[in-house]
PDB file of C-alpha atoms in Angstrom:
ATOM      1  CA  MET M 717     -44.658  68.231 108.590  1.00 45.00           C
ATOM      2  CA  THR M 718     -41.145  69.207 107.477  1.00 45.00           C
ATOM      3  CA  PHE M 719     -38.762  67.850 104.827  1.00 43.00           C
ATOM      4  CA  LYS M 720     -35.067  67.435 105.213  1.00 50.00           C
ATOM      5  CA  PRO M 721     -33.075  69.245 102.517  1.00 46.00           C
ATOM      6  CA  ALA M 722     -32.002  65.998 100.837  1.00 48.00           C
ATOM      7  CA  ARG M 723     -35.560  64.642 100.719  1.00 51.00           C
ATOM      8  CA  LEU M 724     -36.842  67.986  99.488  1.00 40.00           C
ATOM      9  CA  LEU M 725     -34.367  67.939  96.580  1.00 42.00           C
ATOM     10  CA  VAL M 726     -35.480  64.431  95.633  1.00 42.00           C
ATOM     11  CA  LEU M 727     -39.150  65.491  95.701  1.00 39.00           C
ATOM     12  CA  LEU M 728     -38.487  68.601  93.622  1.00 38.00           C
ATOM     13  CA  PHE M 729     -36.542  66.562  91.081  1.00 44.00           C
ATOM     14  CA  ALA M 730     -39.406  64.053  90.807  1.00 42.00           C
ATOM     15  CA  ILE M 731     -41.982  66.817  90.298  1.00 38.00           C
ATOM     16  CA  ALA M 732     -39.811  68.468  87.661  1.00 43.00           C
ATOM     17  CA  SER M 733     -39.444  65.172  85.849  1.00 44.00           C
ATOM     18  CA  ILE M 734     -43.197  64.581  85.458  1.00 41.00           C
ATOM     19  CA  PRO M 735     -43.660  66.767  82.329  1.00 45.00           C
ATOM     20  CA  ALA M 736     -40.550  65.281  80.722  1.00 46.00           C
ATOM     21  CA  LEU M 737     -41.760  61.746  81.403  1.00 46.00           C
ATOM     22  CA  ALA M 738     -45.190  62.624  80.008  1.00 56.00           C
ATOM     23  CA  GLN M 739     -43.543  63.737  76.762  1.00 84.00           C
ATOM     24  CA  ASN M 740     -41.808  60.398  76.294  1.00 92.00           C
ATOM     25  CA  LEU M 741     -43.356  57.128  75.251  1.00 93.00           C
ATOM     26  CA  ALA M 742     -40.492  55.099  76.698  1.00 94.00           C
ATOM     27  CA  VAL M 743     -36.773  55.286  77.394  1.00 95.00           C
ATOM     28  CA  VAL M 744     -34.536  52.615  75.841  1.00 96.00           C
ATOM     29  CA  ASN M 745     -30.973  52.333  77.164  1.00 96.00           C
ATOM     30  CA  GLY M 746     -31.192  55.930  78.316  1.00 95.00           C
ATOM     31  CA  LYS M 747     -32.562  57.268  74.993  1.00 95.00           C
ATOM     32  CA  ALA M 748     -36.091  58.666  75.032  1.00 95.00           C
ATOM     33  CA  ILE M 749     -38.764  57.887  72.462  1.00 95.00           C
ATOM     34  CA  PRO M 750     -40.993  60.993  72.261  1.00 95.00           C
ATOM     35  CA  SER M 751     -44.748  60.500  72.520  1.00 94.00           C
ATOM     36  CA  SER M 752     -45.152  62.764  69.487  1.00 94.00           C
ATOM     37  CA  ARG M 753     -43.659  59.971  67.368  1.00 94.00           C
ATOM     38  CA  ALA M 754     -46.420  57.623  68.496  1.00 94.00           C
ATOM     39  CA  ASP M 755     -49.037  60.323  67.921  1.00 94.00           C
ATOM     40  CA  LEU M 756     -47.839  60.660  64.323  1.00 93.00           C
ATOM     41  CA  MET M 757     -48.111  56.911  63.744  1.00 94.00           C
ATOM     42  CA  VAL M 758     -51.605  56.887  65.266  1.00 94.00           C
ATOM     43  CA  LYS M 759     -52.590  59.707  62.900  1.00 93.00           C
ATOM     44  CA  GLN M 760     -51.218  57.793  59.916  1.00 92.00           C
ATOM     45  CA  MET M 761     -52.965  54.550  60.893  1.00 93.00           C
ATOM     46  CA  THR M 762     -56.341  56.176  61.605  1.00 93.00           C
ATOM     47  CA  SER M 763     -56.191  58.063  58.285  1.00 92.00           C
ATOM     48  CA  GLN M 764     -56.010  54.625  56.638  1.00 93.00           C
ATOM     49  CA  GLY M 765     -59.213  53.533  58.376  1.00 92.00           C
ATOM     50  CA  GLN M 766     -57.954  51.890  61.573  1.00 93.00           C
ATOM     51  CA  PRO M 767     -59.858  53.017  64.683  1.00 95.00           C
ATOM     52  CA  ASP M 768     -57.896  54.640  67.496  1.00 95.00           C
ATOM     53  CA  SER M 769     -57.858  52.250  70.448  1.00 94.00           C
ATOM     54  CA  PRO M 770     -55.697  51.252  73.422  1.00 93.00           C
ATOM     55  CA  GLN M 771     -54.748  48.103  71.485  1.00 95.00           C
ATOM     56  CA  LEU M 772     -53.519  50.162  68.518  1.00 95.00           C
ATOM     57  CA  ARG M 773     -51.530  52.484  70.742  1.00 95.00           C
ATOM     58  CA  GLY M 774     -50.045  49.531  72.606  1.00 95.00           C
ATOM     59  CA  ALA M 775     -48.955  47.912  69.336  1.00 95.00           C
ATOM     60  CA  ILE M 776     -47.436  51.183  68.158  1.00 95.00           C
ATOM     61  CA  LYS M 777     -45.546  51.572  71.435  1.00 96.00           C
ATOM     62  CA  GLU M 778     -44.067  48.088  71.069  1.00 96.00           C
ATOM     63  CA  GLU M 779     -43.167  48.784  67.441  1.00 96.00           C
ATOM     64  CA  LEU M 780     -41.368  52.020  68.323  1.00 96.00           C
ATOM     65  CA  ILE M 781     -39.475  50.361  71.187  1.00 96.00           C
ATOM     66  CA  ASN M 782     -38.360  47.535  68.882  1.00 97.00           C
ATOM     67  CA  ARG M 783     -37.309  50.071  66.251  1.00 96.00           C
ATOM     68  CA  GLU M 784     -35.261  52.003  68.783  1.00 96.00           C
ATOM     69  CA  ILE M 785     -33.509  48.833  69.948  1.00 97.00           C
ATOM     70  CA  LEU M 786     -32.654  47.918  66.359  1.00 97.00           C
ATOM     71  CA  MET M 787     -31.530  51.466  65.565  1.00 95.00           C
ATOM     72  CA  GLN M 788     -29.216  51.518  68.543  1.00 96.00           C
ATOM     73  CA  GLU M 789     -27.688  48.214  67.436  1.00 96.00           C
ATOM     74  CA  ALA M 790     -27.272  49.517  63.870  1.00 95.00           C
ATOM     75  CA  ASP M 791     -25.572  52.665  65.196  1.00 94.00           C
ATOM     76  CA  LYS M 792     -23.317  50.511  67.379  1.00 95.00           C
ATOM     77  CA  GLN M 793     -22.229  48.599  64.272  1.00 95.00           C
ATOM     78  CA  GLY M 794     -21.619  51.837  62.371  1.00 94.00           C
ATOM     79  CA  LEU M 795     -24.231  51.117  59.704  1.00 94.00           C
ATOM     80  CA  SER M 796     -25.757  54.595  59.938  1.00 90.00           C
ATOM     81  CA  SER M 797     -22.469  56.035  58.703  1.00 91.00           C
ATOM     82  CA  SER M 798     -22.348  54.052  55.459  1.00 93.00           C
ATOM     83  CA  GLN M 799     -22.683  56.128  52.279  1.00 95.00           C
ATOM     84  CA  ASP M 800     -25.435  53.889  50.935  1.00 95.00           C
ATOM     85  CA  VAL M 801     -27.571  54.420  54.038  1.00 94.00           C
ATOM     86  CA  LYS M 802     -26.871  58.159  53.972  1.00 94.00           C
ATOM     87  CA  ASN M 803     -28.001  58.360  50.337  1.00 96.00           C
ATOM     88  CA  GLN M 804     -31.197  56.473  51.109  1.00 96.00           C
ATOM     89  CA  LEU M 805     -31.889  58.698  54.111  1.00 95.00           C
ATOM     90  CA  GLU M 806     -31.408  61.811  51.991  1.00 96.00           C
ATOM     91  CA  LEU M 807     -33.819  60.510  49.339  1.00 96.00           C
ATOM     92  CA  ALA M 808     -36.386  59.687  52.026  1.00 96.00           C
ATOM     93  CA  ARG M 809     -35.904  63.138  53.597  1.00 96.00           C
ATOM     94  CA  GLN M 810     -36.412  64.806  50.226  1.00 97.00           C
ATOM     95  CA  SER M 811     -39.625  62.848  49.609  1.00 96.00           C
ATOM     96  CA  ILE M 812     -41.058  63.842  52.982  1.00 95.00           C
ATOM     97  CA  VAL M 813     -40.127  67.508  52.616  1.00 97.00           C
ATOM     98  CA  ILE M 814     -41.424  67.674  49.028  1.00 97.00           C
ATOM     99  CA  ARG M 815     -44.753  66.154  50.125  1.00 96.00           C
ATOM    100  CA  ALA M 816     -44.962  68.842  52.802  1.00 96.00           C
ATOM    101  CA  LEU M 817     -44.184  71.538  50.198  1.00 97.00           C
ATOM    102  CA  ILE M 818     -46.886  70.213  47.847  1.00 96.00           C
ATOM    103  CA  ALA M 819     -49.465  70.010  50.638  1.00 95.00           C
ATOM    104  CA  ASP M 820     -48.638  73.567  51.700  1.00 97.00           C
ATOM    105  CA  TYR M 821     -48.849  74.873  48.110  1.00 97.00           C
ATOM    106  CA  LEU M 822     -52.231  73.214  47.489  1.00 95.00           C
ATOM    107  CA  LYS M 823     -53.541  74.533  50.805  1.00 95.00           C
ATOM    108  CA  LYS M 824     -52.551  78.074  49.807  1.00 96.00           C
ATOM    109  CA  ASN M 825     -53.664  77.624  46.177  1.00 96.00           C
ATOM    110  CA  PRO M 826     -56.786  75.446  46.312  1.00 95.00           C
ATOM    111  CA  VAL M 827     -58.848  74.447  43.308  1.00 95.00           C
ATOM    112  CA  SER M 828     -62.127  76.363  43.586  1.00 95.00           C
ATOM    113  CA  ASP M 829     -65.614  75.108  42.743  1.00 96.00           C
ATOM    114  CA  ALA M 830     -65.707  77.789  40.026  1.00 96.00           C
ATOM    115  CA  ASP M 831     -62.529  76.311  38.482  1.00 96.00           C
ATOM    116  CA  ILE M 832     -64.065  72.830  38.518  1.00 97.00           C
ATOM    117  CA  LYS M 833     -67.347  74.076  36.984  1.00 96.00           C
ATOM    118  CA  ALA M 834     -65.479  75.928  34.210  1.00 96.00           C
ATOM    119  CA  GLU M 835     -63.436  72.812  33.386  1.00 95.00           C
ATOM    120  CA  TYR M 836     -66.606  70.694  33.370  1.00 94.00           C
ATOM    121  CA  ASP M 837     -68.352  73.106  31.004  1.00 93.00           C
ATOM    122  CA  LYS M 838     -65.331  73.000  28.693  1.00 91.00           C
ATOM    123  CA  PHE M 839     -65.392  69.200  28.779  1.00 87.00           C
ATOM    124  CA  LYS M 840     -69.108  69.160  27.895  1.00 86.00           C
ATOM    125  CA  ALA M 841     -68.576  71.570  24.999  1.00 85.00           C
ATOM    126  CA  GLN M 842     -65.734  69.474  23.599  1.00 81.00           C
ATOM    127  CA  ALA M 843     -67.630  66.214  24.018  1.00 78.00           C
ATOM    128  CA  GLY M 844     -70.671  67.518  22.171  1.00 80.00           C
ATOM    129  CA  ASP M 845     -74.258  66.403  22.622  1.00 85.00           C
ATOM    130  CA  LYS M 846     -74.101  63.289  20.400  1.00 92.00           C
ATOM    131  CA  GLU M 847     -72.328  59.945  20.366  1.00 94.00           C
ATOM    132  CA  TYR M 848     -71.501  58.077  17.173  1.00 96.00           C
ATOM    133  CA  HIS M 849     -71.189  54.347  16.540  1.00 97.00           C
ATOM    134  CA  ALA M 850     -68.810  53.956  13.621  1.00 98.00           C
ATOM    135  CA  ARG M 851     -66.656  51.388  11.862  1.00 98.00           C
ATOM    136  CA  HIS M 852     -63.506  52.018   9.890  1.00 98.00           C
ATOM    137  CA  ILE M 853     -60.868  50.352   7.751  1.00 98.00           C
ATOM    138  CA  LEU M 854     -57.339  51.796   7.911  1.00 98.00           C
ATOM    139  CA  VAL M 855     -54.763  51.265   5.146  1.00 98.00           C
ATOM    140  CA  ASP M 856     -51.434  52.829   4.167  1.00 97.00           C
ATOM    141  CA  LYS M 857     -52.241  53.927   0.610  1.00 97.00           C
ATOM    142  CA  GLU M 858     -55.042  56.046  -0.848  1.00 98.00           C
ATOM    143  CA  GLU M 859     -55.466  53.698  -3.813  1.00 97.00           C
ATOM    144  CA  ASP M 860     -56.037  50.789  -1.416  1.00 97.00           C
ATOM    145  CA  ALA M 861     -58.759  52.777   0.356  1.00 98.00           C
ATOM    146  CA  LYS M 862     -60.372  53.619  -3.005  1.00 98.00           C
ATOM    147  CA  ALA M 863     -60.328  49.932  -3.937  1.00 97.00           C
ATOM    148  CA  ILE M 864     -62.123  49.098  -0.668  1.00 98.00           C
ATOM    149  CA  ILE M 865     -64.799  51.716  -1.386  1.00 98.00           C
ATOM    150  CA  ALA M 866     -65.303  50.215  -4.839  1.00 97.00           C
ATOM    151  CA  LYS M 867     -65.734  46.728  -3.359  1.00 97.00           C
ATOM    152  CA  LEU M 868     -68.249  48.079  -0.833  1.00 97.00           C
ATOM    153  CA  LYS M 869     -70.266  49.592  -3.704  1.00 96.00           C
ATOM    154  CA  ALA M 870     -70.149  46.222  -5.419  1.00 96.00           C
ATOM    155  CA  GLY M 871     -71.766  44.593  -2.386  1.00 96.00           C
ATOM    156  CA  THR M 872     -68.866  43.232  -0.304  1.00 97.00           C
ATOM    157  CA  LYS M 873     -69.584  43.387   3.420  1.00 96.00           C
ATOM    158  CA  PHE M 874     -67.750  46.050   5.408  1.00 97.00           C
ATOM    159  CA  GLU M 875     -66.975  43.547   8.178  1.00 96.00           C
ATOM    160  CA  ASP M 876     -65.209  41.225   5.730  1.00 96.00           C
ATOM    161  CA  LEU M 877     -63.065  43.992   4.241  1.00 97.00           C
ATOM    162  CA  ALA M 878     -62.208  45.282   7.727  1.00 97.00           C
ATOM    163  CA  LYS M 879     -60.064  42.201   8.338  1.00 96.00           C
ATOM    164  CA  GLN M 880     -57.269  43.850   6.291  1.00 95.00           C
ATOM    165  CA  SER M 881     -57.320  47.015   8.426  1.00 97.00           C
ATOM    166  CA  LYS M 882     -54.063  48.225   9.979  1.00 96.00           C
ATOM    167  CA  ASP M 883     -56.041  48.947  13.148  1.00 97.00           C
ATOM    168  CA  THR M 884     -55.681  45.486  14.647  1.00 93.00           C
ATOM    169  CA  GLY M 885     -57.747  46.480  17.667  1.00 92.00           C
ATOM    170  CA  SER M 886     -60.892  46.895  15.593  1.00 96.00           C
ATOM    171  CA  ALA M 887     -60.102  44.699  12.545  1.00 96.00           C
ATOM    172  CA  ALA M 888     -61.148  41.493  14.317  1.00 93.00           C
ATOM    173  CA  ASN M 889     -64.498  43.121  15.170  1.00 95.00           C
ATOM    174  CA  GLY M 890     -65.375  44.246  11.667  1.00 96.00           C
ATOM    175  CA  GLY M 891     -63.775  47.647  12.177  1.00 97.00           C
ATOM    176  CA  ASP M 892     -66.133  48.423  15.065  1.00 97.00           C
ATOM    177  CA  LEU M 893     -65.107  51.518  17.086  1.00 97.00           C
ATOM    178  CA  ASP M 894     -68.050  51.294  19.510  1.00 96.00           C
ATOM    179  CA  TRP M 895     -69.861  54.411  20.774  1.00 95.00           C
ATOM    180  CA  ALA M 896     -67.743  57.552  21.105  1.00 93.00           C
ATOM    181  CA  THR M 897     -67.958  61.324  20.868  1.00 90.00           C
ATOM    182  CA  PRO M 898     -66.343  63.182  17.943  1.00 92.00           C
ATOM    183  CA  ALA M 899     -63.730  64.555  20.366  1.00 88.00           C
ATOM    184  CA  SER M 900     -62.425  60.990  20.787  1.00 91.00           C
ATOM    185  CA  PHE M 901     -61.036  61.032  17.241  1.00 95.00           C
ATOM    186  CA  VAL M 902     -58.598  63.216  15.311  1.00 96.00           C
ATOM    187  CA  LYS M 903     -60.348  66.104  13.532  1.00 95.00           C
ATOM    188  CA  PRO M 904     -60.237  64.880   9.888  1.00 97.00           C
ATOM    189  CA  PHE M 905     -61.771  61.575  11.012  1.00 98.00           C
ATOM    190  CA  SER M 906     -64.480  63.122  13.213  1.00 96.00           C
ATOM    191  CA  ASP M 907     -65.369  65.734  10.565  1.00 96.00           C
ATOM    192  CA  ALA M 908     -65.941  62.994   7.986  1.00 98.00           C
ATOM    193  CA  MET M 909     -67.830  60.806  10.467  1.00 98.00           C
ATOM    194  CA  VAL M 910     -70.332  63.465  11.606  1.00 96.00           C
ATOM    195  CA  ALA M 911     -71.048  64.389   7.972  1.00 97.00           C
ATOM    196  CA  LEU M 912     -72.377  60.870   7.308  1.00 98.00           C
ATOM    197  CA  LYS M 913     -75.963  59.736   7.692  1.00 96.00           C
ATOM    198  CA  LYS M 914     -76.846  56.481   9.416  1.00 96.00           C
ATOM    199  CA  GLY M 915     -75.665  53.542   7.292  1.00 94.00           C
ATOM    200  CA  GLU M 916     -73.541  55.642   4.933  1.00 97.00           C
ATOM    201  CA  VAL M 917     -69.889  55.060   4.015  1.00 98.00           C
ATOM    202  CA  THR M 918     -67.380  57.760   3.078  1.00 98.00           C
ATOM    203  CA  GLN M 919     -67.248  58.011  -0.720  1.00 97.00           C
ATOM    204  CA  THR M 920     -63.633  59.221  -0.708  1.00 97.00           C
ATOM    205  CA  PRO M 921     -60.773  58.075   1.568  1.00 98.00           C
ATOM    206  CA  VAL M 922     -60.134  60.144   4.711  1.00 98.00           C
ATOM    207  CA  GLN M 923     -56.497  60.928   5.462  1.00 98.00           C
ATOM    208  CA  THR M 924     -55.109  61.299   8.989  1.00 97.00           C
ATOM    209  CA  GLN M 925     -51.642  60.947  10.458  1.00 97.00           C
ATOM    210  CA  PHE M 926     -52.371  57.219  10.836  1.00 97.00           C
ATOM    211  CA  GLY M 927     -53.093  56.555   7.161  1.00 98.00           C
ATOM    212  CA  TRP M 928     -56.194  56.398   4.951  1.00 98.00           C
ATOM    213  CA  HIS M 929     -59.602  55.551   6.395  1.00 98.00           C
ATOM    214  CA  VAL M 930     -62.848  54.239   5.013  1.00 98.00           C
ATOM    215  CA  ILE M 931     -65.594  55.079   7.540  1.00 98.00           C
ATOM    216  CA  GLN M 932     -69.086  53.674   7.981  1.00 98.00           C
ATOM    217  CA  LEU M 933     -71.597  55.275  10.360  1.00 98.00           C
ATOM    218  CA  GLU M 934     -73.742  52.718  12.175  1.00 97.00           C
ATOM    219  CA  ASP M 935     -75.873  54.965  14.393  1.00 97.00           C
ATOM    220  CA  VAL M 936     -76.135  58.230  16.363  1.00 96.00           C
ATOM    221  CA  ARG M 937     -77.591  58.855  19.823  1.00 95.00           C
ATOM    222  CA  PRO M 938     -77.674  61.634  22.440  1.00 92.00           C
ATOM    223  CA  ALA M 939     -74.425  61.741  24.389  1.00 86.00           C
ATOM    224  CA  LYS M 940     -74.429  60.378  27.924  1.00 83.00           C
ATOM    225  CA  VAL M 941     -72.405  63.053  29.660  1.00 82.00           C
ATOM    226  CA  PRO M 942     -71.688  62.365  33.360  1.00 88.00           C
ATOM    227  CA  THR M 943     -72.980  64.911  35.860  1.00 92.00           C
ATOM    228  CA  LEU M 944     -70.678  67.407  37.530  1.00 94.00           C
ATOM    229  CA  ASP M 945     -70.961  65.564  40.857  1.00 94.00           C
ATOM    230  CA  GLU M 946     -69.930  62.291  39.201  1.00 94.00           C
ATOM    231  CA  VAL M 947     -66.687  63.679  37.765  1.00 94.00           C
ATOM    232  CA  LYS M 948     -65.921  66.437  40.295  1.00 96.00           C
ATOM    233  CA  PRO M 949     -63.175  64.468  42.144  1.00 96.00           C
ATOM    234  CA  GLN M 950     -61.397  63.575  38.877  1.00 96.00           C
ATOM    235  CA  ILE M 951     -61.583  67.160  37.600  1.00 96.00           C
ATOM    236  CA  ALA M 952     -60.308  68.528  40.913  1.00 96.00           C
ATOM    237  CA  GLU M 953     -57.352  66.124  40.870  1.00 96.00           C
ATOM    238  CA  ALA M 954     -56.521  66.989  37.243  1.00 96.00           C
ATOM    239  CA  LEU M 955     -56.596  70.722  38.017  1.00 97.00           C
ATOM    240  CA  GLN M 956     -54.398  70.168  41.077  1.00 97.00           C
ATOM    241  CA  GLN M 957     -51.866  68.371  38.902  1.00 96.00           C
ATOM    242  CA  LYS M 958     -51.929  71.271  36.427  1.00 96.00           C
ATOM    243  CA  LYS M 959     -51.275  73.738  39.234  1.00 96.00           C
ATOM    244  CA  LEU M 960     -48.410  71.640  40.583  1.00 97.00           C
ATOM    245  CA  GLN M 961     -46.863  71.251  37.135  1.00 96.00           C
ATOM    246  CA  ALA M 962     -47.024  75.010  36.545  1.00 96.00           C
ATOM    247  CA  TYR M 963     -45.531  75.630  39.996  1.00 96.00           C
ATOM    248  CA  GLN M 964     -42.659  73.220  39.337  1.00 96.00           C
ATOM    249  CA  GLU M 965     -41.989  74.775  35.918  1.00 96.00           C
ATOM    250  CA  GLU M 966     -41.938  78.239  37.492  1.00 96.00           C
ATOM    251  CA  LEU M 967     -39.409  77.119  40.111  1.00 96.00           C
ATOM    252  CA  ARG M 968     -37.303  75.402  37.439  1.00 95.00           C
ATOM    253  CA  LYS M 969     -37.124  78.617  35.400  1.00 95.00           C
ATOM    254  CA  LYS M 970     -35.860  80.493  38.444  1.00 95.00           C
ATOM    255  CA  ALA M 971     -33.315  77.826  39.378  1.00 95.00           C
ATOM    256  CA  LYS M 972     -29.688  78.026  38.300  1.00 93.00           C
ATOM    257  CA  VAL M 973     -28.831  74.567  36.981  1.00 92.00           C
ATOM    258  CA  GLN M 974     -25.227  73.958  35.863  1.00 91.00           C
TER     259      GLN M 974
END
């Protein structure tokens, strides 16, 4: 069997076109839509929990074809050249590139299990091994706090006096601060609180940056500290954010900003 030169050229052209056609999802008005664009959308959709299927790929193909048709019409009307669209495109481009930079930095500078364990141990040490259930009354002046202490000694209920507290969040609940670790409070407050015995009230007002406090200790119990496995994702994310912040600050120091 022999081919005429003209037929041979047609056959060779068709064979040469097969890889190019395989790389394209479709061709709209002579403009190709690369299959890699569909692959990216499939990757995005499956990462969000959608299963890869012929139906999904078919829907993505239709979406990309419709987008290309609309883009071509927008280009025909000159909308792509407007400054507003250009600004939006640049912002979108920056967001995509910055996400890629962050992903690359975290890949090269991962948070190690040792880092997470060290942060967890520090958290446990700061939290302490006890939780305290306290009440307080907050006022602006020391003499007002002293007057409250005097009334408490005279038999007035703490809950009744707490209604005048500046801390509106706890005043309606008799000054109740619920269960918390000492680390949850500013140091002068926590120091005074842990020095109390169950049922005791501070005999002198406690000053913090918020004002003057009268504190009553309701109870003490062993602290319920979450396990490392329970808080590992949160610690890892917090350490990642620290790394990224330090990286950004380092780049900012090197940058020449006028």
